[in-house]
Amino acid sequence: MTWVYPLSDPRVAGRFFDGQSSGGRAACASVVGDQLHLEVSGETRRYSADQVRLGVQVGKASSYLHLADGAVLESLDVPGLQGLSLALKRSGSASWLQRLEVSPRLIVCSLVAVLVFSWLGVVYGVPWLSNQIAHALPVELERHLGEQSLEALDSFWTEPSDLSEGRQQEVLTAMAPYLRAMQQAYPKHPLQLHFRASDDLGANAFALPGGHLVFTDEMVALAQHDEELAAVLAHEVGHVIHRHGLRNVVQSSLLVFVMVSLTGDISAASDITVGLPSLLANLSYQRGMETEADDFALAFLRQQGIAPQRFADIMTRLDPPATKEEEGGAAASRLDSFLSTHPPTPERIQRFQTPD
């Protein structure tokens, strides 16, 4: 199907701006043969089809014909300008880009191609590129970022551990063989274990960039066996080895760049229509990182002769199975899983309960 813009008058009136001064002059445009003829102040300017580009109309504002010498023809007769542009395209001398601008089929195909490549870029390109960038950055930068993150954490979320010196030393002694094994396997990643108290975080453990591993007092108290803490430690070290902290920073920056590139407006990055897809993409990336850390932990536990069930046991206590009353809110539960930064806990537990 071809779109045709009928012209009630083959001549379109408007104002001509030469691109050198702000003043405009009355002008009249028409298509003669394969050229645009523009009558301005008693003289005729001629432009071939590849020297004319139809501007994009915004709302009910005037439309424009952009000319090769930097000049512009502005007119409120939008259908008239579209008709002139289409007549030039039909002359056969238009460039492929100009034909693209007025071809509905090519426009739709281009839109589909942009959407497909954008989706592929967000789903596959951003994680791959962020991984390459994160592993190319020096470990010293990551360590500095981790130290700053730990300072910020201590300023706003955590307090010094309430565990006795004796209990802290017991845990450190129990973890020492596993830390040594990991350090020997990955000498470029120094590991340091920290204990913190936090009512807000509860029973938790997490890895900061640069090998800082933080266990809350509640997490230590939740464990019924040192091997359970070793299983959690292995999971957090998986984050360090795969440089997930740094990758998160890089991915967030790349996502903002992609969204701004697609919208053409940096202020739109905070808009919900742009921010929501970015948020959902980030959640998906983080779930992938948690699975990657679980893979590392599972392999390490088997290598060290620790039953993977240890990880399943402490995870079950950390996130108990839902009761029948809680299962009634199935829709809310599915939404929570969709918006979670972690894979569903039952799936994670089942992985560590499955025999070799």
XYZ file of C-alpha atoms in Angstrom:
356
model
C 0.000 0.000 0.000
C 1.252 3.476 -0.852
C 0.404 6.573 1.144
C -0.492 9.498 -1.089
C -0.865 13.027 0.182
C -3.114 14.810 -2.342
C -2.268 18.415 -3.050
C -5.155 20.831 -3.572
C -2.515 23.206 -4.888
C 0.848 21.933 -6.197
C 2.433 25.064 -4.757
C 3.072 25.225 -1.020
C 3.496 28.572 0.719
C 5.733 29.029 3.714
C 8.687 30.941 5.129
C 12.261 30.432 4.023
C 15.182 30.568 6.461
C 18.626 30.590 4.878
C 20.369 29.146 7.957
C 22.570 32.193 8.388
C 20.126 34.733 9.817
C 17.101 34.483 12.074
C 14.844 36.386 9.704
C 12.513 34.457 7.447
C 11.196 35.383 4.007
C 7.984 34.453 2.255
C 8.512 31.565 -0.129
C 6.589 29.259 -2.413
C 7.650 25.703 -3.232
C 6.680 23.297 -5.989
C 8.042 20.159 -7.644
C 9.125 20.476 -11.262
C 10.366 17.245 -12.798
C 12.722 15.715 -10.268
C 13.586 18.978 -8.510
C 12.128 21.174 -5.816
C 11.729 24.755 -7.036
C 11.693 27.346 -4.284
C 10.727 30.911 -5.182
C 12.167 33.379 -2.676
C 12.331 37.158 -3.161
C 12.049 36.946 -6.929
C 14.670 34.229 -7.412
C 14.245 30.492 -7.886
C 16.330 28.018 -5.881
C 16.500 24.465 -7.181
C 17.146 21.354 -5.102
C 17.365 17.735 -6.218
C 15.455 15.069 -4.297
C 18.519 13.947 -2.326
C 19.001 17.533 -1.098
C 15.571 17.702 0.551
C 14.494 16.033 3.781
C 11.076 16.205 5.389
C 11.274 17.118 9.063
C 9.275 15.368 11.783
C 6.186 17.262 12.871
C 5.638 17.605 16.627
C 1.967 17.914 17.602
C 0.229 20.636 15.638
C 3.358 22.709 15.055
C 4.658 23.679 11.661
C 6.479 21.159 9.534
C 9.765 21.698 7.714
C 11.675 20.831 4.608
C 15.384 20.710 5.448
C 17.548 21.698 2.506
C 21.119 20.722 1.678
C 22.628 24.202 2.090
C 21.414 24.464 5.670
C 18.268 26.345 4.701
C 14.775 25.420 5.870
C 11.272 25.878 4.473
C 8.709 26.172 7.270
C 5.002 25.812 6.583
C 1.729 25.178 8.392
C 0.595 23.287 5.309
C 1.791 19.935 6.599
C -0.033 17.808 3.979
C 1.412 20.087 1.314
C 4.999 19.558 2.473
C 4.378 15.822 2.738
C 3.020 15.865 -0.812
C 6.098 17.705 -2.097
C 8.370 15.208 -0.354
C 6.427 12.259 -1.745
C 6.473 13.706 -5.255
C 10.264 13.999 -5.061
C 10.540 10.401 -3.853
C 8.437 9.215 -6.792
C 10.766 11.042 -9.150
C 13.205 8.151 -8.741
C 16.195 10.240 -7.665
C 15.571 9.973 -3.937
C 18.067 8.263 -1.672
C 17.226 5.013 0.156
C 16.974 6.974 3.414
C 14.395 9.333 1.943
C 12.372 6.421 0.572
C 12.542 4.846 4.013
C 11.043 7.973 5.565
C 7.829 7.697 3.531
C 7.475 3.911 3.137
C 5.057 2.444 5.722
C 6.399 -1.073 5.152
C 10.017 -0.055 5.639
C 9.099 2.063 8.664
C 7.337 -0.891 10.325
C 10.222 -3.249 9.481
C 12.722 -0.747 10.883
C 10.693 -0.364 14.065
C 10.515 -4.140 14.539
C 14.273 -4.433 13.903
C 15.028 -1.690 16.458
C 12.811 -3.368 19.067
C 14.354 -6.800 18.460
C 17.947 -5.523 18.598
C 17.122 -3.437 21.684
C 15.663 -6.493 23.420
C 18.654 -8.645 22.476
C 20.994 -5.892 23.654
C 19.302 -5.572 27.049
C 18.842 -9.310 27.670
C 22.175 -10.570 26.345
C 24.388 -7.654 25.325
C 24.397 -5.659 28.582
C 25.244 -8.664 30.845
C 27.969 -9.859 28.467
C 29.540 -6.424 28.066
C 29.341 -5.628 31.785
C 31.073 -8.930 32.546
C 33.884 -8.094 30.117
C 34.288 -4.581 31.551
C 34.171 -5.744 35.190
C 36.878 -8.368 34.653
C 39.024 -5.884 32.726
C 39.024 -3.318 35.553
C 41.880 -3.562 38.083
C 41.251 -5.381 41.363
C 42.569 -2.310 43.224
C 39.620 -0.269 41.926
C 37.196 -2.955 43.078
C 38.876 -3.102 46.494
C 38.602 0.672 46.893
C 34.923 0.529 45.937
C 34.379 -2.221 48.508
C 36.058 -0.231 51.279
C 33.842 2.755 50.552
C 30.772 0.501 50.469
C 31.708 -0.968 53.863
C 32.129 2.515 55.330
C 28.734 3.561 53.986
C 27.197 0.370 55.370
C 28.645 1.055 58.808
C 27.360 4.630 58.683
C 23.739 3.841 57.856
C 22.861 0.159 58.321
C 25.153 -1.746 60.630
C 26.844 -1.490 64.017
C 29.813 -3.305 65.560
C 29.101 -6.972 66.214
C 27.650 -7.991 69.573
C 29.272 -11.412 69.305
C 31.889 -12.079 71.934
C 35.518 -12.099 70.884
C 35.574 -15.796 71.650
C 32.606 -16.577 69.374
C 34.010 -14.474 66.544
C 37.323 -16.318 66.845
C 35.528 -19.676 66.805
C 33.784 -18.812 63.549
C 36.971 -17.411 61.991
C 38.888 -20.557 62.989
C 36.164 -22.780 61.508
C 36.122 -20.760 58.277
C 39.934 -20.496 57.956
C 40.482 -23.766 55.988
C 37.803 -22.835 53.466
C 39.081 -19.290 53.086
C 42.604 -20.647 52.518
C 41.352 -23.074 49.870
C 39.512 -20.286 48.059
C 42.459 -17.920 48.371
C 44.816 -20.515 46.886
C 42.447 -21.153 43.991
C 41.833 -17.437 43.355
C 44.885 -15.499 44.578
C 43.847 -12.279 42.810
C 40.802 -11.912 45.047
C 41.699 -11.188 48.699
C 38.953 -12.278 51.110
C 38.159 -10.720 54.463
C 35.370 -11.779 56.831
C 33.501 -9.125 58.872
C 30.890 -9.464 61.614
C 28.223 -6.800 62.037
C 25.023 -6.272 64.025
C 21.929 -4.902 62.294
C 18.272 -4.945 63.304
C 17.326 -3.778 59.809
C 19.158 -6.516 57.915
C 18.374 -9.388 60.259
C 19.910 -12.780 59.475
C 21.939 -11.957 56.394
C 25.262 -12.339 54.656
C 26.532 -10.491 51.614
C 29.651 -9.785 49.602
C 30.937 -6.313 48.836
C 33.317 -5.535 45.961
C 36.926 -6.329 46.715
C 36.330 -9.466 48.784
C 34.651 -7.998 51.877
C 32.337 -10.706 53.264
C 29.834 -9.484 55.863
C 27.935 -11.835 58.226
C 25.359 -10.412 60.607
C 25.161 -11.675 64.172
C 21.699 -13.070 63.430
C 23.076 -15.184 60.577
C 25.752 -16.648 62.853
C 23.120 -17.378 65.500
C 20.837 -19.009 62.920
C 23.468 -21.588 61.954
C 23.357 -24.901 63.813
C 26.630 -26.170 62.356
C 29.828 -24.508 61.194
C 29.454 -26.209 57.818
C 26.225 -24.276 57.281
C 28.180 -21.045 57.650
C 30.812 -22.473 55.303
C 28.066 -23.091 52.718
C 26.865 -19.496 53.006
C 30.476 -18.317 52.845
C 30.992 -20.253 49.595
C 27.933 -18.600 48.062
C 29.190 -15.122 48.963
C 32.687 -15.884 47.685
C 31.020 -16.866 44.405
C 29.847 -13.268 44.141
C 33.407 -12.051 44.726
C 35.049 -14.401 42.215
C 32.538 -13.472 39.509
C 32.881 -9.771 40.451
C 29.143 -9.352 40.778
C 29.381 -6.155 42.826
C 31.336 -4.386 40.109
C 29.176 -5.916 37.394
C 26.083 -4.504 39.091
C 27.553 -1.011 38.944
C 28.546 -1.376 35.287
C 25.206 -2.934 34.283
C 23.207 -0.158 35.903
C 25.269 2.442 34.040
C 24.917 0.591 30.719
C 21.150 0.259 31.186
C 20.791 3.993 31.763
C 22.870 4.608 28.614
C 20.653 2.236 26.587
C 17.429 3.808 27.831
C 18.691 7.330 27.160
C 19.841 6.269 23.687
C 16.396 4.864 22.899
C 14.464 7.853 24.253
C 16.945 10.564 23.282
C 16.301 12.353 26.582
C 18.554 11.963 29.616
C 15.854 13.370 31.905
C 13.587 10.501 30.840
C 15.791 8.028 32.730
C 13.854 8.872 35.893
C 10.454 8.476 34.210
C 8.555 5.346 35.249
C 7.965 4.236 31.662
C 11.744 4.141 31.189
C 12.796 3.325 34.752
C 10.477 0.313 35.131
C 11.980 -1.722 32.262
C 15.423 -0.833 33.588
C 14.429 -1.992 37.087
C 13.008 -5.281 35.810
C 16.113 -5.904 33.725
C 18.314 -5.284 36.770
C 16.250 -7.725 38.848
C 16.701 -10.345 36.142
C 20.465 -9.756 36.082
C 20.677 -10.094 39.861
C 18.732 -13.351 39.864
C 21.215 -14.629 37.296
C 24.094 -13.628 39.552
C 22.533 -15.429 42.527
C 22.246 -18.591 40.433
C 25.882 -18.187 39.387
C 26.940 -17.847 43.044
C 24.870 -20.934 43.933
C 26.691 -22.882 41.202
C 30.031 -21.846 42.697
C 28.921 -22.790 46.221
C 27.602 -26.186 45.137
C 30.840 -27.066 43.355
C 32.959 -25.869 46.289
C 30.976 -27.824 48.887
C 31.361 -31.023 46.891
C 35.070 -30.344 46.441
C 35.517 -29.880 50.198
C 33.452 -32.938 51.105
C 30.677 -30.868 52.705
C 27.136 -32.108 52.164
C 25.219 -29.577 49.997
C 22.311 -30.264 52.348
C 24.036 -27.885 54.794
C 23.159 -24.963 52.514
C 19.591 -26.231 52.107
C 19.221 -26.528 55.911
C 20.202 -22.957 56.712
C 18.212 -21.615 53.755
C 15.121 -23.442 55.040
C 15.532 -21.763 58.408
C 16.257 -18.426 56.776
C 13.140 -18.585 54.570
C 10.682 -21.149 56.021
C 8.144 -22.805 53.679
C 4.842 -20.952 53.324
C 1.926 -22.062 55.504
C -1.433 -22.975 54.005
C -2.777 -19.551 54.876
C 0.181 -17.895 53.157
C -0.225 -20.142 50.116
C -3.683 -18.675 49.665
C -2.109 -15.494 48.340
C -0.700 -17.281 45.288
C -0.904 -14.245 43.010
C 0.958 -12.071 45.498
C 3.537 -14.816 45.966
C 4.148 -15.044 42.211
C 4.522 -11.269 42.043
C 7.030 -11.322 44.917
C 9.063 -13.976 43.068
C 8.941 -11.967 39.850
C 10.167 -8.822 41.612
C 12.759 -10.613 43.743
C 16.511 -10.217 43.286
C 16.922 -13.920 44.151
C 15.583 -17.061 42.487
C 12.692 -18.674 44.427
C 14.026 -20.218 47.651
C 12.330 -23.633 47.165
C 14.097 -24.006 43.800
C 17.446 -23.117 45.357
C 16.911 -25.563 48.228
C 15.942 -28.362 45.823
C 19.203 -27.874 43.870
C 21.245 -28.498 47.013
C 19.115 -31.479 48.041
C 19.395 -33.242 44.687
C 22.001 -36.054 44.874
C 24.880 -36.172 42.371
